[in-house]
Coordinates of C-alpha atoms and ligand atoms in Angstrom, one line a residue:
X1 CA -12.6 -121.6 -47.8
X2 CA -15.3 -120.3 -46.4
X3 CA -15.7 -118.1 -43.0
X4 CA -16.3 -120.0 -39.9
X5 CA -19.1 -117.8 -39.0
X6 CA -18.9 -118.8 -35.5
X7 CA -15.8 -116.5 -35.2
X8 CA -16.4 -113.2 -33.7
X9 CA -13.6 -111.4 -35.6
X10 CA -14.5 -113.1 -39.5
X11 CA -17.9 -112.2 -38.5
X12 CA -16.9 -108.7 -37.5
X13 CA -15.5 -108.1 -41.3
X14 CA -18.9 -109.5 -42.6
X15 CA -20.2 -106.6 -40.8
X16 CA -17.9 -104.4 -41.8
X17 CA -19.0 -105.5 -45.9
X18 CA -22.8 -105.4 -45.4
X19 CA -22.8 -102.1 -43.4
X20 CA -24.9 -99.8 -45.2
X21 CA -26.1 -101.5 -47.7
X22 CA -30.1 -101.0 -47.2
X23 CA -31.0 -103.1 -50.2
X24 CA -29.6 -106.0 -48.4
X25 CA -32.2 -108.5 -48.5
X26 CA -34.3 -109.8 -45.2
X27 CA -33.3 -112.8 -46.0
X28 CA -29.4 -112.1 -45.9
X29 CA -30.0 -110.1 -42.6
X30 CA -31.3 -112.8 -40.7
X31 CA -28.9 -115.3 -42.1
X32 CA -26.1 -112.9 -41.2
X33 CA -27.4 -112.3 -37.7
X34 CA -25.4 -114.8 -35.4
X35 CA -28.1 -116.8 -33.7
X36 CA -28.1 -120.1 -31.6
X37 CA -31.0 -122.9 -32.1
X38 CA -32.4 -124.3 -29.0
X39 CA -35.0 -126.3 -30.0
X40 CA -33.8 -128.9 -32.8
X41 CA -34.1 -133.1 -32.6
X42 CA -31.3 -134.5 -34.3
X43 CA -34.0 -137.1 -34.8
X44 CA -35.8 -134.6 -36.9
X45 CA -32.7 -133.4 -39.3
X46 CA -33.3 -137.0 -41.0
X47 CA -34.0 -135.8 -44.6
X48 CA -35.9 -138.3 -47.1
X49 CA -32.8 -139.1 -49.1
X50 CA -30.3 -139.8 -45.7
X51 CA -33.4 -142.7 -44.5
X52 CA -32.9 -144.3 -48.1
X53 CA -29.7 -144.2 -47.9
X54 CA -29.3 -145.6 -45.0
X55 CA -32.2 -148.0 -45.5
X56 CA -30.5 -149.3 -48.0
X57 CA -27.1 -149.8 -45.6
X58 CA -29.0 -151.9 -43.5
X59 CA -31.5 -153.6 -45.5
X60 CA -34.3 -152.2 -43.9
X61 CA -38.1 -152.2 -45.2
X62 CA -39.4 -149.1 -45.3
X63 CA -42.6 -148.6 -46.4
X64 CA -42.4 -145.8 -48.9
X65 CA -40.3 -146.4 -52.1
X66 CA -39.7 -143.0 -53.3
X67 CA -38.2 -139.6 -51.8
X68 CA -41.6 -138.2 -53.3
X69 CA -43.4 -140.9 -51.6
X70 CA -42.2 -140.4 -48.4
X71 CA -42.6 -136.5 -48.7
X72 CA -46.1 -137.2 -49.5
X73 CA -46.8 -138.5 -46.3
X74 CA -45.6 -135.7 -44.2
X75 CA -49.1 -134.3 -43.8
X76 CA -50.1 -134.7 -40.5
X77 CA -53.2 -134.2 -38.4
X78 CA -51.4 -134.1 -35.2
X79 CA -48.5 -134.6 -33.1
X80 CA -49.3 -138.1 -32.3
X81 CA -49.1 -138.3 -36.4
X82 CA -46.7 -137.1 -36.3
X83 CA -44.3 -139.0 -34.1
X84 CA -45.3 -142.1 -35.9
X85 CA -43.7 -141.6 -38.7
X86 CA -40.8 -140.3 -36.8
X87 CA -40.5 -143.3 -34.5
X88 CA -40.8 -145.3 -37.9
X89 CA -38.3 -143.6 -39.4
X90 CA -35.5 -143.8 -36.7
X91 CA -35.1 -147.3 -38.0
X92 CA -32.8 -146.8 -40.3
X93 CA -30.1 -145.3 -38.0
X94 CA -28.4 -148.0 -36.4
X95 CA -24.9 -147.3 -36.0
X96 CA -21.9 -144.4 -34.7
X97 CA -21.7 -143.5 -38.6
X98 CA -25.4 -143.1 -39.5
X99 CA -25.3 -140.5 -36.1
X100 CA -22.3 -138.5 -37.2
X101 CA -23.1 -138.1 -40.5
X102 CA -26.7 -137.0 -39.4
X103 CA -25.3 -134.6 -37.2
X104 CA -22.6 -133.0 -39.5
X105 CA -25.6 -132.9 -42.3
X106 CA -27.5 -130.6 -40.2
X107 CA -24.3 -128.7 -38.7
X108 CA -23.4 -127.5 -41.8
X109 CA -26.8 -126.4 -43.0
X110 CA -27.4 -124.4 -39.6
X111 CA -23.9 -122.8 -40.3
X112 CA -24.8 -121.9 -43.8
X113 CA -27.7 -120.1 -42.4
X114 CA -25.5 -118.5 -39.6
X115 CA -26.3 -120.3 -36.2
X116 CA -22.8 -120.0 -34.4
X117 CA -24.2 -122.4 -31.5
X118 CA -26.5 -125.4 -31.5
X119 CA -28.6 -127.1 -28.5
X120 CA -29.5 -130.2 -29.7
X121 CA -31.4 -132.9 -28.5
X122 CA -31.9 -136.3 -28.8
X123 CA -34.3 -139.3 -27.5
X124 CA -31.8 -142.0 -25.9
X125 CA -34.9 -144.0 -25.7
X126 CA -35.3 -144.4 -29.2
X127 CA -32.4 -146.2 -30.1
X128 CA -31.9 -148.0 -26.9
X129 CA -35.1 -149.5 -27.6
X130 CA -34.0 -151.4 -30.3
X131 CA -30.3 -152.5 -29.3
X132 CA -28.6 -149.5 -30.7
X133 CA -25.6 -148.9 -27.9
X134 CA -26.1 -145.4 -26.2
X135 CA -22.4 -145.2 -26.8
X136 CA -23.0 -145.5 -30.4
X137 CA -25.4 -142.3 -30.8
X138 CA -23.9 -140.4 -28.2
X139 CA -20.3 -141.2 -29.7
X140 CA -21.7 -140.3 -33.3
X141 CA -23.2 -137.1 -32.8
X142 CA -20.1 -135.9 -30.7
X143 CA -17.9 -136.7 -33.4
X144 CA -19.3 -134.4 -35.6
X145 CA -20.0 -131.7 -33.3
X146 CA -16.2 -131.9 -33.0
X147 CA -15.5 -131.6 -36.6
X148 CA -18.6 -128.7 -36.9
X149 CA -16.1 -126.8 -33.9
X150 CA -12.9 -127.0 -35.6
X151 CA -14.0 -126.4 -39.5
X152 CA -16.9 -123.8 -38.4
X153 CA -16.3 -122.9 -35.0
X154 CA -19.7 -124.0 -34.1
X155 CA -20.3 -124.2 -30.2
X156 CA -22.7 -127.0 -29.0
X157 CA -24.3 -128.4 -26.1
X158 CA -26.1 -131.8 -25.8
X159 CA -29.8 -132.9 -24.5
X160 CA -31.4 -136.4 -24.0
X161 CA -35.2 -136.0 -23.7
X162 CA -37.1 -138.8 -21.8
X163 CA -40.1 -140.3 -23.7
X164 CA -42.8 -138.9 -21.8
X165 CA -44.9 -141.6 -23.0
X166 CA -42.9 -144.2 -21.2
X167 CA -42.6 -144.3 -17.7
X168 CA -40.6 -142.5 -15.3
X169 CA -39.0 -145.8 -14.3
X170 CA -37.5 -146.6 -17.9
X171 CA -36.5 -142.5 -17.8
X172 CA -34.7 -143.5 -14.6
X173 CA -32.6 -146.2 -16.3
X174 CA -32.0 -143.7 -19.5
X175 CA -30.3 -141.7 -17.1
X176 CA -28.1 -143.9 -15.3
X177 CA -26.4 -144.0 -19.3
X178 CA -26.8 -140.4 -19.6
X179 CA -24.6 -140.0 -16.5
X180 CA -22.2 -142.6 -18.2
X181 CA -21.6 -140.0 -20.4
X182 CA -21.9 -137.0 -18.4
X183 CA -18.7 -135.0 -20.0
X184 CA -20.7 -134.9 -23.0
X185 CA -23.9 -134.4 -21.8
X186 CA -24.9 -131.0 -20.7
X187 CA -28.8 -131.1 -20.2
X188 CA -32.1 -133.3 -19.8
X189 CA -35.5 -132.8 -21.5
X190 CA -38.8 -133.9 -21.7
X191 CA -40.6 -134.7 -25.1
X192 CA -42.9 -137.0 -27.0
X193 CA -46.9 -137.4 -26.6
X194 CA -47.3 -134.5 -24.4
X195 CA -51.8 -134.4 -23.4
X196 CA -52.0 -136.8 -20.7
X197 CA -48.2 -137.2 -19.9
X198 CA -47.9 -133.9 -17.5
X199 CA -44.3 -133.1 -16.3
X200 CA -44.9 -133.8 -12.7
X201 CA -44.7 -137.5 -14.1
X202 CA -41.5 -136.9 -13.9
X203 CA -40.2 -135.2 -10.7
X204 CA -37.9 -138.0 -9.3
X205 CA -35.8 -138.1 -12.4
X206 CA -35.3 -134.6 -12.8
X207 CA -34.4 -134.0 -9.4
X208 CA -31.9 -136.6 -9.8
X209 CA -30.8 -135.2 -12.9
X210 CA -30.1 -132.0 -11.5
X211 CA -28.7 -133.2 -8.4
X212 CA -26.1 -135.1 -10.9
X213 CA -25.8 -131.4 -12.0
X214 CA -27.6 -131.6 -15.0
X215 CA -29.4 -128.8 -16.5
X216 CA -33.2 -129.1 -17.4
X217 CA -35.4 -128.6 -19.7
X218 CA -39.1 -129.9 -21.1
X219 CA -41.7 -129.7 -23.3
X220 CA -44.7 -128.0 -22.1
X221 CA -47.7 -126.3 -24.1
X222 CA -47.1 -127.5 -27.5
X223 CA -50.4 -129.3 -27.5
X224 CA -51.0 -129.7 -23.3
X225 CA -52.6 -126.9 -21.3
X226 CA -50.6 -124.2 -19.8
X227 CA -50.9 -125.7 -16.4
X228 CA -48.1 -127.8 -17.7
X229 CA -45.7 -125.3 -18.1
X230 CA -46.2 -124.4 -14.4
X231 CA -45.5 -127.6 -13.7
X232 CA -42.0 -128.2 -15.5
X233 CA -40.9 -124.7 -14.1
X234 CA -42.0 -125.7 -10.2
X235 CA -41.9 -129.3 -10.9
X236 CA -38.8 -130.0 -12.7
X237 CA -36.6 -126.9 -12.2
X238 CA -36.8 -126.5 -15.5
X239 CA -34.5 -123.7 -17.4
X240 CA -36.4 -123.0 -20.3
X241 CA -39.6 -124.3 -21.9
X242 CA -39.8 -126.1 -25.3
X243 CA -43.3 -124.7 -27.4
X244 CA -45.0 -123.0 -24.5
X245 CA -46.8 -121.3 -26.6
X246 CA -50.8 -122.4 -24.8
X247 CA -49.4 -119.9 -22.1
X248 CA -51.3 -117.5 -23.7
X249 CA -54.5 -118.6 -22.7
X250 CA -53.5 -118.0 -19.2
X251 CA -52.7 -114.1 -18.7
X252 CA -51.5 -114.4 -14.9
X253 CA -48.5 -117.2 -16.5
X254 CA -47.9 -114.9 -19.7
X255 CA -46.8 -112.4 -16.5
X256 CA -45.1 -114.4 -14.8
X257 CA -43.0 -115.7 -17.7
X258 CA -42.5 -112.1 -18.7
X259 CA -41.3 -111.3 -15.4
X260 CA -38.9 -114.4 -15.0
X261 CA -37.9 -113.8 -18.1
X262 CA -38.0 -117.6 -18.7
X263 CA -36.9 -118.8 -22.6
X264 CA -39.5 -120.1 -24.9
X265 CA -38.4 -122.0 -27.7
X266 CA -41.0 -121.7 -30.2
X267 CA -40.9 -123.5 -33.4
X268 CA -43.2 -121.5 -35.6
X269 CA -43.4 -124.3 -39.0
X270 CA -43.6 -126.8 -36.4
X271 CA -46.9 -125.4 -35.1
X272 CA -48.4 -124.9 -38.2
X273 CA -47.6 -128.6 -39.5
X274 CA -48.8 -130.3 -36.5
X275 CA -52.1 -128.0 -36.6
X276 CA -51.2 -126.1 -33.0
X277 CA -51.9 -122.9 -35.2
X278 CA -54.0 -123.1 -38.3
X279 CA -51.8 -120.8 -40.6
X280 CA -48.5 -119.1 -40.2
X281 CA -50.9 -115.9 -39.8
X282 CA -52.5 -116.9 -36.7
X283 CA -49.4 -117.5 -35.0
X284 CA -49.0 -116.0 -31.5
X285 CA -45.2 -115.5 -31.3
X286 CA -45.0 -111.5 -32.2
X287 CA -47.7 -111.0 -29.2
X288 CA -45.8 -113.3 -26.9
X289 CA -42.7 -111.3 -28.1
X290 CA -44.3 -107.4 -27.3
X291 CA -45.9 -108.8 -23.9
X292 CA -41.9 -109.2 -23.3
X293 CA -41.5 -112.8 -22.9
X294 CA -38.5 -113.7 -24.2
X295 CA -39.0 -115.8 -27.0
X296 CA -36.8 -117.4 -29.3
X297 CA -37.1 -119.3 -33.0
X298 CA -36.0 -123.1 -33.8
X299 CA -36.9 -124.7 -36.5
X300 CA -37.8 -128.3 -34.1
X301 CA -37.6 -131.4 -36.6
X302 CA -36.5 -129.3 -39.6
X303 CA -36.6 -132.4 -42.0
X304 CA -40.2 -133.0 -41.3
X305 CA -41.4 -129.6 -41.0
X306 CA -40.6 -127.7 -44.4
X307 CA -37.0 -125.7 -43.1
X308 CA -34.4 -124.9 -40.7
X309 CA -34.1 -122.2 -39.0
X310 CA -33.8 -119.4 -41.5
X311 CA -36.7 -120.6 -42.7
X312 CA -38.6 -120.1 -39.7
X313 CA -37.5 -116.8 -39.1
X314 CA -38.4 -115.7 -42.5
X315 CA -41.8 -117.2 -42.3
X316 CA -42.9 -115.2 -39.1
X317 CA -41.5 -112.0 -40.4
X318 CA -43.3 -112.0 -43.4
X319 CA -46.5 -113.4 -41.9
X320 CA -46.7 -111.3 -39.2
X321 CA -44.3 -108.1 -40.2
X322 CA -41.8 -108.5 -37.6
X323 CA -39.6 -105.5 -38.2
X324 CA -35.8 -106.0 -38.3
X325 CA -35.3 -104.6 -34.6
X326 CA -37.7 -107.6 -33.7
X327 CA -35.5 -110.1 -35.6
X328 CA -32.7 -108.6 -33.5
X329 CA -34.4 -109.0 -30.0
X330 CA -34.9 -112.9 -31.3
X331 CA -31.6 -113.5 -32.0
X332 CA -30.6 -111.6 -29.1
X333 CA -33.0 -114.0 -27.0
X334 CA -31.9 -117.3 -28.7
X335 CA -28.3 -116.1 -26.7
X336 CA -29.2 -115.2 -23.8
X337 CA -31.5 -118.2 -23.6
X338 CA -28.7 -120.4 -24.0
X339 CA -26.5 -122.8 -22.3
X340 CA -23.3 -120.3 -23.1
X341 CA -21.3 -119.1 -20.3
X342 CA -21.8 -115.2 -19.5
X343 CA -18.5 -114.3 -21.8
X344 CA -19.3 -116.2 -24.8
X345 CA -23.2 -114.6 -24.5
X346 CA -21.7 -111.2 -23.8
X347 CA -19.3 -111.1 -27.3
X348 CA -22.3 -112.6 -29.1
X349 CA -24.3 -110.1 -27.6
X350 CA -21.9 -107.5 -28.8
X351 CA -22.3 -108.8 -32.1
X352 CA -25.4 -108.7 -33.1
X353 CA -25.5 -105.0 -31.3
X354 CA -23.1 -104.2 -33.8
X355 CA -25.8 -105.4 -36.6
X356 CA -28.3 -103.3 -35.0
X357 CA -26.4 -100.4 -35.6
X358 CA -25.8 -100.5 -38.8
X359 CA -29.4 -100.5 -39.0
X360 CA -30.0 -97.0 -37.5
X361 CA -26.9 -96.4 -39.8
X362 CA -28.3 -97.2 -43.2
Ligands
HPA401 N1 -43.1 -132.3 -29.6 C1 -42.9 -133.4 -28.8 N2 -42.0 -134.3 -29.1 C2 -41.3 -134.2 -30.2 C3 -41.4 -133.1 -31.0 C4 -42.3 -132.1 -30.7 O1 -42.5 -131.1 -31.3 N3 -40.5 -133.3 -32.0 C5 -39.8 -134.4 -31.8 N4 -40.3 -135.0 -30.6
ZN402 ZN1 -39.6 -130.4 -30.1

């Protein structure tokens, strides 16, 4: 069998096997880092092969015939592109099954690349759109975060994002459902077309939310200006921010989120796919990271993007030569940045300590 990876003391003798051993690859040092993921769309786990599949189950028309084909067409200009093809694709799920095993397809490859706990979102709107039950999706994905506890000992906590291209009345009827299923619910968000859809948009349903005792999140300078992020954080009470990476262009908010220490998930392949960054190189994260904002790395719509999040990692260390204490400090972020309580963070914490100190050791 193999370790549950999201157990402190098996992950404690992995430690104990790779200590020392300098030749160990970058690749098996990140993957053996225990990290969480923050920024990941069930939505986006969708590989080519599941849609035909399930395509198939339901006898629906998709307009590509072939896994190639379909590959072919993940070239987009933008994130509008982008989330046409996604919308399109979201067809084929239909029912509590098509959700779980969506759910456990990406659970296993996130423990296979050593995340020990997942916050994942999802777009109630999406479904409910077409007739799919809430119940169903919401029922589906839990029943395989269930299964990813017990055989991994995977931790997990749930998001439903609001269309922000809708309106904030049909947001306010997604979360009268979300509060149907509030014990499995632990969080709101914000995403979809984000220029010309700005977070305070949205006040009234957030403040519900959080009144309802939800916690908060949103999207906010993916593509839209940094003003944005302001907004979810004063707007929306927001906990963390999803992208954020246009704060740059705004040195008094690169402070201030230095100084509140706010999470940013950035989703490096992400950017470069939907043309927020031109190539890998250009990417901004290791200067958000050494202006001490606490950034994190997700892999957002891993399916559609070119990897999870080991991927993503490796791509920003060998693109812009983060060095191994940096990859620690991410990991360390991804943690604290989470939804954990302060005992689970602190034995994490503890945990990947421990793999920084075989660093100075080796
Ligand atoms: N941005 C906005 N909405 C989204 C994204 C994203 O990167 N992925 C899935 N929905
Ligand atoms: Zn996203």
């Amino acid at each position: 069998m193999r370790p549950a990876l999201g157990d402190c003391r098996i992950y404690g003798k992995l430690r104990f096997m790779s200590r020392g051993n300098p030749l160990e690859s970058t690749q098996e040092f990140i993957r053996r880092l225990p990290k969480a993921e923050l920024h990941l769309h069930i939505e986006g786990t969708l590989e080519p092969e599941l849609a035909l599949h399930l395509a198939h189950k339901h006898g629906v028309a998709l307009p590509y015939g072939s896994i190639a084909e379909l590959r072919a067409a993940y070239d987009f200009g933008d994130l509008q592109e982008f989330l046409d093809i996604y919308y399109a694709l979201a067809e084929v799920l239909r029912d509590e099954d098509d959700f779980y095993q969506l759910a456990l397809g990406y659970l296993q490859r996130a423990h296979d690349q050593g995340v020990v706990h997942t916050e994942v979102f999802f777009d109630p709107q999406t479904h409910t759109a077409r007739a799919i039950p809430f119940g169903a999706v919401v029922e589906g994905l839990n029943r395989a975060f269930t299964e990813a506890q017990r055989r991994f000992g995977m931790t997990h906590r749930l998001i439903a994002c609001f269309l922000r291209h809708l309106s904030a009345a049909d947001a306010m009827r997604t979360l009268d459902e979300v509060l149907e299923y509030r014990s499995l619910i632990a969080a709101v968000g914000l995403d979809s077309s984000e220029v010309g859809h700005p977070p305070s948009k949205f006040i009234s349903v957030f403040d519900r939310a959080r009144q309802e005792g939800l916690l908060a999140v949103a999207h906010a300078g993916e593509e839209g200006p940094p003003v944005y992020i302001s907004e979810a954080l004063d707007l929306l009470g927001v906990r963390r921010i999803d992208h954020g990476v246009r704060c740059a262009e705004d040195p008094a908010l690169m402070e201030r989120l230095a100084k509140e220490q706010v999470t940013l998930t950035v989703c490096p392949l992400s950017n470069v796919k939907l043309r927020v960054f031109d190539r890998i190189e250009h990417h901004n994260l290791k200067r958000l990271l050494e202006a001490g904002l606490r950034v994190t790395v997700n892999s957002d719509d891993p399916a559609y993007f070119g990897g999870y999040i080991l991927e993503n990692y490796l791509a920003v260390q060998r693109a812009l030569g983060l060095t191994r204490a940096q990859l620690v400090i991410l990991a360390r972020n991804s943690i604290e940045g989470s939804f954990l309580d302060d005992d689970t963070k602190r034995r994490w914490m503890a945990e990947i300590d421990a793999r920084a100190q075989d660093l100075t050791a080796s």
